[in-house]
GROMACS .gro file of C-alpha atoms in nm:
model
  307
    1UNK     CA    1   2.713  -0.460   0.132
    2UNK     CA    2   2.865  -0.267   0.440
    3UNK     CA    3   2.952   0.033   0.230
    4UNK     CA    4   2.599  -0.041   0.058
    5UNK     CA    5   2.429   0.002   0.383
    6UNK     CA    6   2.682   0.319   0.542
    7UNK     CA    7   2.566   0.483   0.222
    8UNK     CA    8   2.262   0.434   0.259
    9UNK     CA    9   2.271   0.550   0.641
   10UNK     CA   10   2.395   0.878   0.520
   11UNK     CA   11   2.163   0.942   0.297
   12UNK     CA   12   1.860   0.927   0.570
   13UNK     CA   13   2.026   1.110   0.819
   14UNK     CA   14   2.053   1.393   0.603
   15UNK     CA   15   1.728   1.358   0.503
   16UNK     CA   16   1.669   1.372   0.898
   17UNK     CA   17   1.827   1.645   0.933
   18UNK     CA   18   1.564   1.936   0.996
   19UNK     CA   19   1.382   1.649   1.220
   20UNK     CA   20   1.642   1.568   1.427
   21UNK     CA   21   1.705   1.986   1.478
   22UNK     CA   22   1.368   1.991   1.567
   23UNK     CA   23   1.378   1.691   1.843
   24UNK     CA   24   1.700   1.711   1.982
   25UNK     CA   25   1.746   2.081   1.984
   26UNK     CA   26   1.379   2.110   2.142
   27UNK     CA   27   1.451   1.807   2.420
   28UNK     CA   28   1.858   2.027   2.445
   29UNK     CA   29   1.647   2.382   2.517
   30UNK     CA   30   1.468   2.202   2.784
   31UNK     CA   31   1.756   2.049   3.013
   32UNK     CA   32   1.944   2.397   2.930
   33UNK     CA   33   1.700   2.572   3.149
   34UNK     CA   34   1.576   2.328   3.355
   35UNK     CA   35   1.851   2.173   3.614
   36UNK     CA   36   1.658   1.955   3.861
   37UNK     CA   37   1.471   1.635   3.739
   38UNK     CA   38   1.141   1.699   3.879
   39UNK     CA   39   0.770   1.718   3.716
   40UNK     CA   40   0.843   2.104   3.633
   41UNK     CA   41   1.071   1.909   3.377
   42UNK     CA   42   0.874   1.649   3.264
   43UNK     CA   43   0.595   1.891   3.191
   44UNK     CA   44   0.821   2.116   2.938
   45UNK     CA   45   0.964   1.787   2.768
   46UNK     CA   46   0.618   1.697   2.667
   47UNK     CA   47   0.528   2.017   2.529
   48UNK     CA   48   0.881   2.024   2.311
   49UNK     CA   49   0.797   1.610   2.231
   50UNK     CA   50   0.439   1.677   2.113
   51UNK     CA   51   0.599   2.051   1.908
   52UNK     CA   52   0.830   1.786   1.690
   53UNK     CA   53   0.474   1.612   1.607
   54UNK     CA   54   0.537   1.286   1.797
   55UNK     CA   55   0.140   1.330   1.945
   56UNK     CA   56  -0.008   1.318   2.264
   57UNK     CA   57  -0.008   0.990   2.303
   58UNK     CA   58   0.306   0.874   2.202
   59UNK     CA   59   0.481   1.110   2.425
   60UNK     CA   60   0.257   1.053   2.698
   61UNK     CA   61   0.376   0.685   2.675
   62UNK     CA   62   0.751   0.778   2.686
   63UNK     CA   63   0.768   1.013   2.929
   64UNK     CA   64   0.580   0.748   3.175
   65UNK     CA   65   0.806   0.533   3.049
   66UNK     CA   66   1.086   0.772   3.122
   67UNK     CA   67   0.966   0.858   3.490
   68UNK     CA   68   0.957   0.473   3.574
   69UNK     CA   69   1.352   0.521   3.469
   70UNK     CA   70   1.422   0.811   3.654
   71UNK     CA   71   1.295   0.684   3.945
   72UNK     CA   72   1.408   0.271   3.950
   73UNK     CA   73   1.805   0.449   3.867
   74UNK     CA   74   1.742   0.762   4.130
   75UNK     CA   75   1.884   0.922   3.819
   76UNK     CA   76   1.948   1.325   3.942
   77UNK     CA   77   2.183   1.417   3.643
   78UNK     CA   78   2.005   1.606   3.312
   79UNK     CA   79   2.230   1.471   3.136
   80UNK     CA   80   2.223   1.103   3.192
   81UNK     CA   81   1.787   1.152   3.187
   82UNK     CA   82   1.876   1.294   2.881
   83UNK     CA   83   2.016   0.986   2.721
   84UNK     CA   84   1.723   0.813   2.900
   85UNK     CA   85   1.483   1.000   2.676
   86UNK     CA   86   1.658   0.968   2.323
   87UNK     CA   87   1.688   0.558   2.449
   88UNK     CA   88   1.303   0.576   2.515
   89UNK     CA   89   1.235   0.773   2.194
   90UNK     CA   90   1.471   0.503   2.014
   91UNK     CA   91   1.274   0.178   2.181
   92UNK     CA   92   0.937   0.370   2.095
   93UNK     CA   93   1.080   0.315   1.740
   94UNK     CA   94   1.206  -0.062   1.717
   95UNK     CA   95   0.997  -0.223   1.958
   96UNK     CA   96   0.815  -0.528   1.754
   97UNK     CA   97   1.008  -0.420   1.449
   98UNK     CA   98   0.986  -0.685   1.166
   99UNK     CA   99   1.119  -0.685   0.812
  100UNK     CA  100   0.930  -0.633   0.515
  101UNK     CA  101   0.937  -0.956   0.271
  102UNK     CA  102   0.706  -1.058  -0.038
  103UNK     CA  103   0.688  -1.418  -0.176
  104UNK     CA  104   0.583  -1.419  -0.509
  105UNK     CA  105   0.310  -1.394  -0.710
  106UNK     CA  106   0.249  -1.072  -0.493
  107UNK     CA  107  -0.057  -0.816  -0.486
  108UNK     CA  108   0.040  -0.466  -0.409
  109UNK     CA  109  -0.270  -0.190  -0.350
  110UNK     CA  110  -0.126   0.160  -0.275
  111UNK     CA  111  -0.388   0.368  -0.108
  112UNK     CA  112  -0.396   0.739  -0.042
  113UNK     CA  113  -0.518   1.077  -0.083
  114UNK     CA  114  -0.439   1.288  -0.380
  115UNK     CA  115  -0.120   1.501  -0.297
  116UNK     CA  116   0.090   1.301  -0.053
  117UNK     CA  117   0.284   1.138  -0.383
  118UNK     CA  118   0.115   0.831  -0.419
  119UNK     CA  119   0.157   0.794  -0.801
  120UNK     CA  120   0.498   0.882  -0.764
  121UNK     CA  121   0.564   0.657  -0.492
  122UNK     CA  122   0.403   0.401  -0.718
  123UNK     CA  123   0.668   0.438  -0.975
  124UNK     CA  124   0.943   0.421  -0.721
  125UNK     CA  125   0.842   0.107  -0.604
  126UNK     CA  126   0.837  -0.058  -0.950
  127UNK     CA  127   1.233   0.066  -0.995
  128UNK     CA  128   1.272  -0.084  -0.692
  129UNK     CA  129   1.124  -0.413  -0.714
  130UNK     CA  130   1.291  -0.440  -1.083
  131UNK     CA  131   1.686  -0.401  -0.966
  132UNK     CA  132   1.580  -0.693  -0.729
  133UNK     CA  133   1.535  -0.881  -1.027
  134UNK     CA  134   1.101  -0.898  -0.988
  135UNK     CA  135   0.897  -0.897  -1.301
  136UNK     CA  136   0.675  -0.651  -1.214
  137UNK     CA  137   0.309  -0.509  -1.390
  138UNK     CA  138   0.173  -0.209  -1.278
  139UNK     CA  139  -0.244  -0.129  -1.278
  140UNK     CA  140  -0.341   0.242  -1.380
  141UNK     CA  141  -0.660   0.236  -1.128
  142UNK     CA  142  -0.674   0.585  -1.064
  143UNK     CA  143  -0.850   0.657  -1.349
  144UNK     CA  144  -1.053   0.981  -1.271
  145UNK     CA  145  -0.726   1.145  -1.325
  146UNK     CA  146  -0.596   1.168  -1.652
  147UNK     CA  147  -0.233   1.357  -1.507
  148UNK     CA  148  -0.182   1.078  -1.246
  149UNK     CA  149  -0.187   0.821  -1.526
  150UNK     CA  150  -0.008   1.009  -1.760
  151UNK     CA  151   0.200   1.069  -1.486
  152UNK     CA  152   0.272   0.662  -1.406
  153UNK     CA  153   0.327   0.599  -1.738
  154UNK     CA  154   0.624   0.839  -1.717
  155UNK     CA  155   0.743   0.669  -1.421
  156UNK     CA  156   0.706   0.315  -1.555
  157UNK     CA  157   0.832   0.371  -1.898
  158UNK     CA  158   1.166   0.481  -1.689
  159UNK     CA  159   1.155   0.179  -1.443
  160UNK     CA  160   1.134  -0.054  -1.796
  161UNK     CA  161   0.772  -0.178  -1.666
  162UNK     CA  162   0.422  -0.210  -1.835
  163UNK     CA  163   0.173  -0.041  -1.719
  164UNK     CA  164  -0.168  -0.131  -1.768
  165UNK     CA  165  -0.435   0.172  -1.834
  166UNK     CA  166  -0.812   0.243  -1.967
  167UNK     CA  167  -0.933   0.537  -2.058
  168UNK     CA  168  -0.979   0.800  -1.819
  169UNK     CA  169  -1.294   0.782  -1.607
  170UNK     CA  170  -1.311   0.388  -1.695
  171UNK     CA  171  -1.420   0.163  -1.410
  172UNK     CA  172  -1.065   0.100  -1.151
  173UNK     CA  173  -1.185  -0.255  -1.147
  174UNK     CA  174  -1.171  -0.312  -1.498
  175UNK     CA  175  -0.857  -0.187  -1.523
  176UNK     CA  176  -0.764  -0.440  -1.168
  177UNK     CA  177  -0.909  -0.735  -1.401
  178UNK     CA  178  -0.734  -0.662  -1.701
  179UNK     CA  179  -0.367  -0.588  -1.530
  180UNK     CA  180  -0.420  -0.936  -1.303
  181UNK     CA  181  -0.520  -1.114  -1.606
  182UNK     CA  182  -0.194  -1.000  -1.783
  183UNK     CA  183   0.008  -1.073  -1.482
  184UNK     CA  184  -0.110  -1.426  -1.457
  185UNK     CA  185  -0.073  -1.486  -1.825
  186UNK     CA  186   0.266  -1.361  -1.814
  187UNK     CA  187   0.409  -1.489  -1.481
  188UNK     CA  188   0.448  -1.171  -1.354
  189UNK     CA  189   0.598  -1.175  -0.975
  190UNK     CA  190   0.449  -0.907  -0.895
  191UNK     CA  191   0.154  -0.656  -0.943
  192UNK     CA  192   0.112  -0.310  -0.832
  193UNK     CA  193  -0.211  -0.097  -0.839
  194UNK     CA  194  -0.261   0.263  -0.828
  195UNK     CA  195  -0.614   0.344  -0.676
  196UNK     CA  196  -0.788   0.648  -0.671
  197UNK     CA  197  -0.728   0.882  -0.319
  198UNK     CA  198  -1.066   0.962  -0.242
  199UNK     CA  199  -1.198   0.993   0.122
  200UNK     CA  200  -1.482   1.290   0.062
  201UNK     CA  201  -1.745   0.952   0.065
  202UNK     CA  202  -1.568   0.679   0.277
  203UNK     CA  203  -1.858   0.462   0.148
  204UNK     CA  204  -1.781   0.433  -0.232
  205UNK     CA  205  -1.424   0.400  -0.144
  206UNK     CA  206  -1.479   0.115   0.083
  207UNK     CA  207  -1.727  -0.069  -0.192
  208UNK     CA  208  -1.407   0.012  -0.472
  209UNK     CA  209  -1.156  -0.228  -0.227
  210UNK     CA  210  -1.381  -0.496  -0.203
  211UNK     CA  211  -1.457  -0.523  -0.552
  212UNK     CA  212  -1.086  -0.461  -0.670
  213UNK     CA  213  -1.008  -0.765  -0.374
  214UNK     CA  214  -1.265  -1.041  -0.488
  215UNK     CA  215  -1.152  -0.932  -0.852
  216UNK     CA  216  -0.776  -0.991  -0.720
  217UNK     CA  217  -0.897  -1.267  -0.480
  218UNK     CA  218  -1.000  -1.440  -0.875
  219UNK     CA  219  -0.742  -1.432  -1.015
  220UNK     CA  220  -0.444  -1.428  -0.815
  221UNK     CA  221  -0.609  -1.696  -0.519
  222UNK     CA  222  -0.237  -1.763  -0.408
  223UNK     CA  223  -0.096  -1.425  -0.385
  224UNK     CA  224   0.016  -1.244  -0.080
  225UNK     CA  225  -0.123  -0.923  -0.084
  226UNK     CA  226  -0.031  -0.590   0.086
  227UNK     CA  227  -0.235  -0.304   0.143
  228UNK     CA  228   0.004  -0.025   0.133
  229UNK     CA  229  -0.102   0.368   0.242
  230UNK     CA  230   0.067   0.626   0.142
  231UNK     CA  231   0.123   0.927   0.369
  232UNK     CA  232   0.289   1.256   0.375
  233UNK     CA  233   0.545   1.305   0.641
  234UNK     CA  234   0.545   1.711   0.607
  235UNK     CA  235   0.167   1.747   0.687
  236UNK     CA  236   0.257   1.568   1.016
  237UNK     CA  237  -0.055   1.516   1.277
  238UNK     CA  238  -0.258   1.546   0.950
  239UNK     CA  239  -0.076   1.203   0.820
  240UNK     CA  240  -0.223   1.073   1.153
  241UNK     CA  241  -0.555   1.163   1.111
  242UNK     CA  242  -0.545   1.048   0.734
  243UNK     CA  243  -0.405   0.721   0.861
  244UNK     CA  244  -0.725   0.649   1.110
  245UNK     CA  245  -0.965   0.747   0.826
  246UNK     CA  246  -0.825   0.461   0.611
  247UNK     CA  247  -0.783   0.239   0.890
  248UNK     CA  248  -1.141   0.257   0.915
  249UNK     CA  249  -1.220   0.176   0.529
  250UNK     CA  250  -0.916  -0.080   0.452
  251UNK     CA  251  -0.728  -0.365   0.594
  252UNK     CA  252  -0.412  -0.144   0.598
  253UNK     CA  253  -0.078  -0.435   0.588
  254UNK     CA  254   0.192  -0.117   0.574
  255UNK     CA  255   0.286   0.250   0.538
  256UNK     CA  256   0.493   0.408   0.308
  257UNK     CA  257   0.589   0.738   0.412
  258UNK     CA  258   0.705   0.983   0.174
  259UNK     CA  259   0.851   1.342   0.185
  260UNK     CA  260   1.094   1.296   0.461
  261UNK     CA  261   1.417   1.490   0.367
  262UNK     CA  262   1.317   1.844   0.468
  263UNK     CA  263   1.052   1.826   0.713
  264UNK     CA  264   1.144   1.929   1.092
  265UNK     CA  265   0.772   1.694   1.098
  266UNK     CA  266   0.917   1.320   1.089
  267UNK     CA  267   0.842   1.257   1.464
  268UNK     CA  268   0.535   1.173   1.343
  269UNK     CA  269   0.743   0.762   1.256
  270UNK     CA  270   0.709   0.745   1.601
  271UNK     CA  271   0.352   0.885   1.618
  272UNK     CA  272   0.226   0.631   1.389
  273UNK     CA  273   0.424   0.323   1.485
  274UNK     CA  274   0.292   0.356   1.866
  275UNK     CA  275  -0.052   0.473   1.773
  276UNK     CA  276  -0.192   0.273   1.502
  277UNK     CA  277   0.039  -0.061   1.496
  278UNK     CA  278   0.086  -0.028   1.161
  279UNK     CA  279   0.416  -0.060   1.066
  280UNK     CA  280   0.604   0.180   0.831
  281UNK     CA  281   0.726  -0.031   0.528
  282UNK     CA  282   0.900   0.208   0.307
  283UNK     CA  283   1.067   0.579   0.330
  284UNK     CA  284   1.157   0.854   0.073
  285UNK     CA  285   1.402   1.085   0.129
  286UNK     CA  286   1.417   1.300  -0.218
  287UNK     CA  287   1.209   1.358  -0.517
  288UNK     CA  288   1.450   1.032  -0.777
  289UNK     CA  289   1.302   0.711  -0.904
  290UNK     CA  290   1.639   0.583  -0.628
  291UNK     CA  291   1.507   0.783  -0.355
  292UNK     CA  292   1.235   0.506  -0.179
  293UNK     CA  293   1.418   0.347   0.071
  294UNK     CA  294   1.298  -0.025   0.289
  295UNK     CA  295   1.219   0.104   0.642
  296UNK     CA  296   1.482  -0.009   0.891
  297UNK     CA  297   1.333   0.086   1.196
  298UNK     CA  298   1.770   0.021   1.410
  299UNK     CA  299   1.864   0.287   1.141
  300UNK     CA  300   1.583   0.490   1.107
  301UNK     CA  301   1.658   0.511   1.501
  302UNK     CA  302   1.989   0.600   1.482
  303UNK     CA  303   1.955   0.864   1.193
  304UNK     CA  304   1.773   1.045   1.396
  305UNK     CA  305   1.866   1.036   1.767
  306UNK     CA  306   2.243   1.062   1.692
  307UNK     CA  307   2.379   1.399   1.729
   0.00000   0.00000   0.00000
């Protein structure tokens, strides 16, 4: 399990690799030129903070933070203000951090806009439920494309997991019904849905959720249900912005961020987990069916901030 976990470890700090360039070697820049601790300082750490996309508000919040430190320690040495910051960054991270855990029968509805690899995010999370040893059914909702349910179908015929799909252009809640119905009738542990990613009319999408949720709310009275959104970590700010629009239609439960390896862009963890108290529930760190990863916040933290 130790190995299991050093492995795994590994794998996101590489992923965090162009991220952590673009944090650390901003925040190193900054105390290279600047030798006093004064506001001249402060000012140029929150213009390299907000460049690595951890938002105005989030930095705001640990540099006051930071200052409060600075000044209860007397602390006159970059250096040591340094390791002040990453531990500030770090506690912006885990504060309030709590573990992700279904009972079963469970409800899962993935949420998101076209593009940020919600379908394929969909299929990773039916691998990964399955090699816990959850019978898991997965609902084709997003039916006004015919690729992304061509597309799941791929995914779940390689997880080992039935999909359930209308014809394209069919009604999402049909498709909702039929898959819960199955699940029921079968036992199933646990059900995923697919929904479309539309936010051009906030309205319809709104009107789509409640109807899929009584329709779940029917049939599956007893199930703990998650709301999962699905955002892309290399659009940065944009993920943000996405993830306020949604808060606004949905009861949002988690995040699931994807794209991580290879953006200098994942500051934006720390953007989301101060700014919208939503907590991020799962990571992906490469393009396999193996690449989702449960979202330890401790070594998420670590990954990062360790040089």
């Amino acid at each position: 399990m130790e190995q299991e976990k050093l492995g795994l470890f590994s794998r996101i700090k590489q992923g965090l690799t162009k991220t952590r360039e673009n944090i650390l070697g901003g925040v190193e820049q900054v105390f290279a030129v600047f030798r006093a601790v004064d506001e001249e300082l402060f000012e140029e750490l929150e213009e390299a903070l907000i460049m690595a996309d951890m938002g105005v508000e989030t930095t705001t919040n640990i540099l006051d933070n930071l200052r409060g430190r600075v000044k209860l320690e007397n602390a006159k040495d970059g250096e040591v203000v340094k390791k002040m910051l990453v531990q500030e960054i770090s506690n912006a991270l885990t504060a309030e951090a709590t573990e992700f855990s279904l009972s079963t029968p469970a409800v899962l509805l993935i949420i998101g806009v076209n593009g940020v690899g919600k379908t394929t995010t969909v299929g990773k999370l039916t691998k990964w439920y399955k090699s816990q040893g959850k019978s898991v059914l997965v609902a084709a909702a997003d039916t006004f494309r015919a690729a992304a349910i061509d597309q799941l179908g791929v995914w779940c015929e390689r997880a080992g997991v039935t999909m359930i799909r209308q014809a394209e252009n069919s009604d999402p809640s049909a498709v909702v019904f039929d898959a819960a119905a199955a699940a029921k009738a079968r036992g199933a542990d646990l059900l995923i849905v697919d929904t479309a990613g539309r936010l051009h009319n906030k309205k319809n999408l709104m009107e789509e959720l409640k109807k899929i949720n009584r329709i779940v709310s029917a049939q599956f009275p007893d199930a703990q249900r998650e709301v999962l959104l699905v955002l892309d970590a290399t659009t940065g700010q944009n993920a943000l912005q996405q993830a306020k629009l949604f808060k606004e239609v949905a009861d949002i439960t988690g995040i699931i961020l994807t794209k991580l390896d290879g953006t200098t862009k994942g500051g934006i963890v720390v953007s989301i987990k101060n700014e919208l108290a939503i907590p991020v529930r799962f990571i992906t760190v490469g393009e396999g069916i193996d690449d989702l990863q449960a979202f330890d916040a401790g070594m998420f933290a670590r990954a990062l901030l360790e040089e």
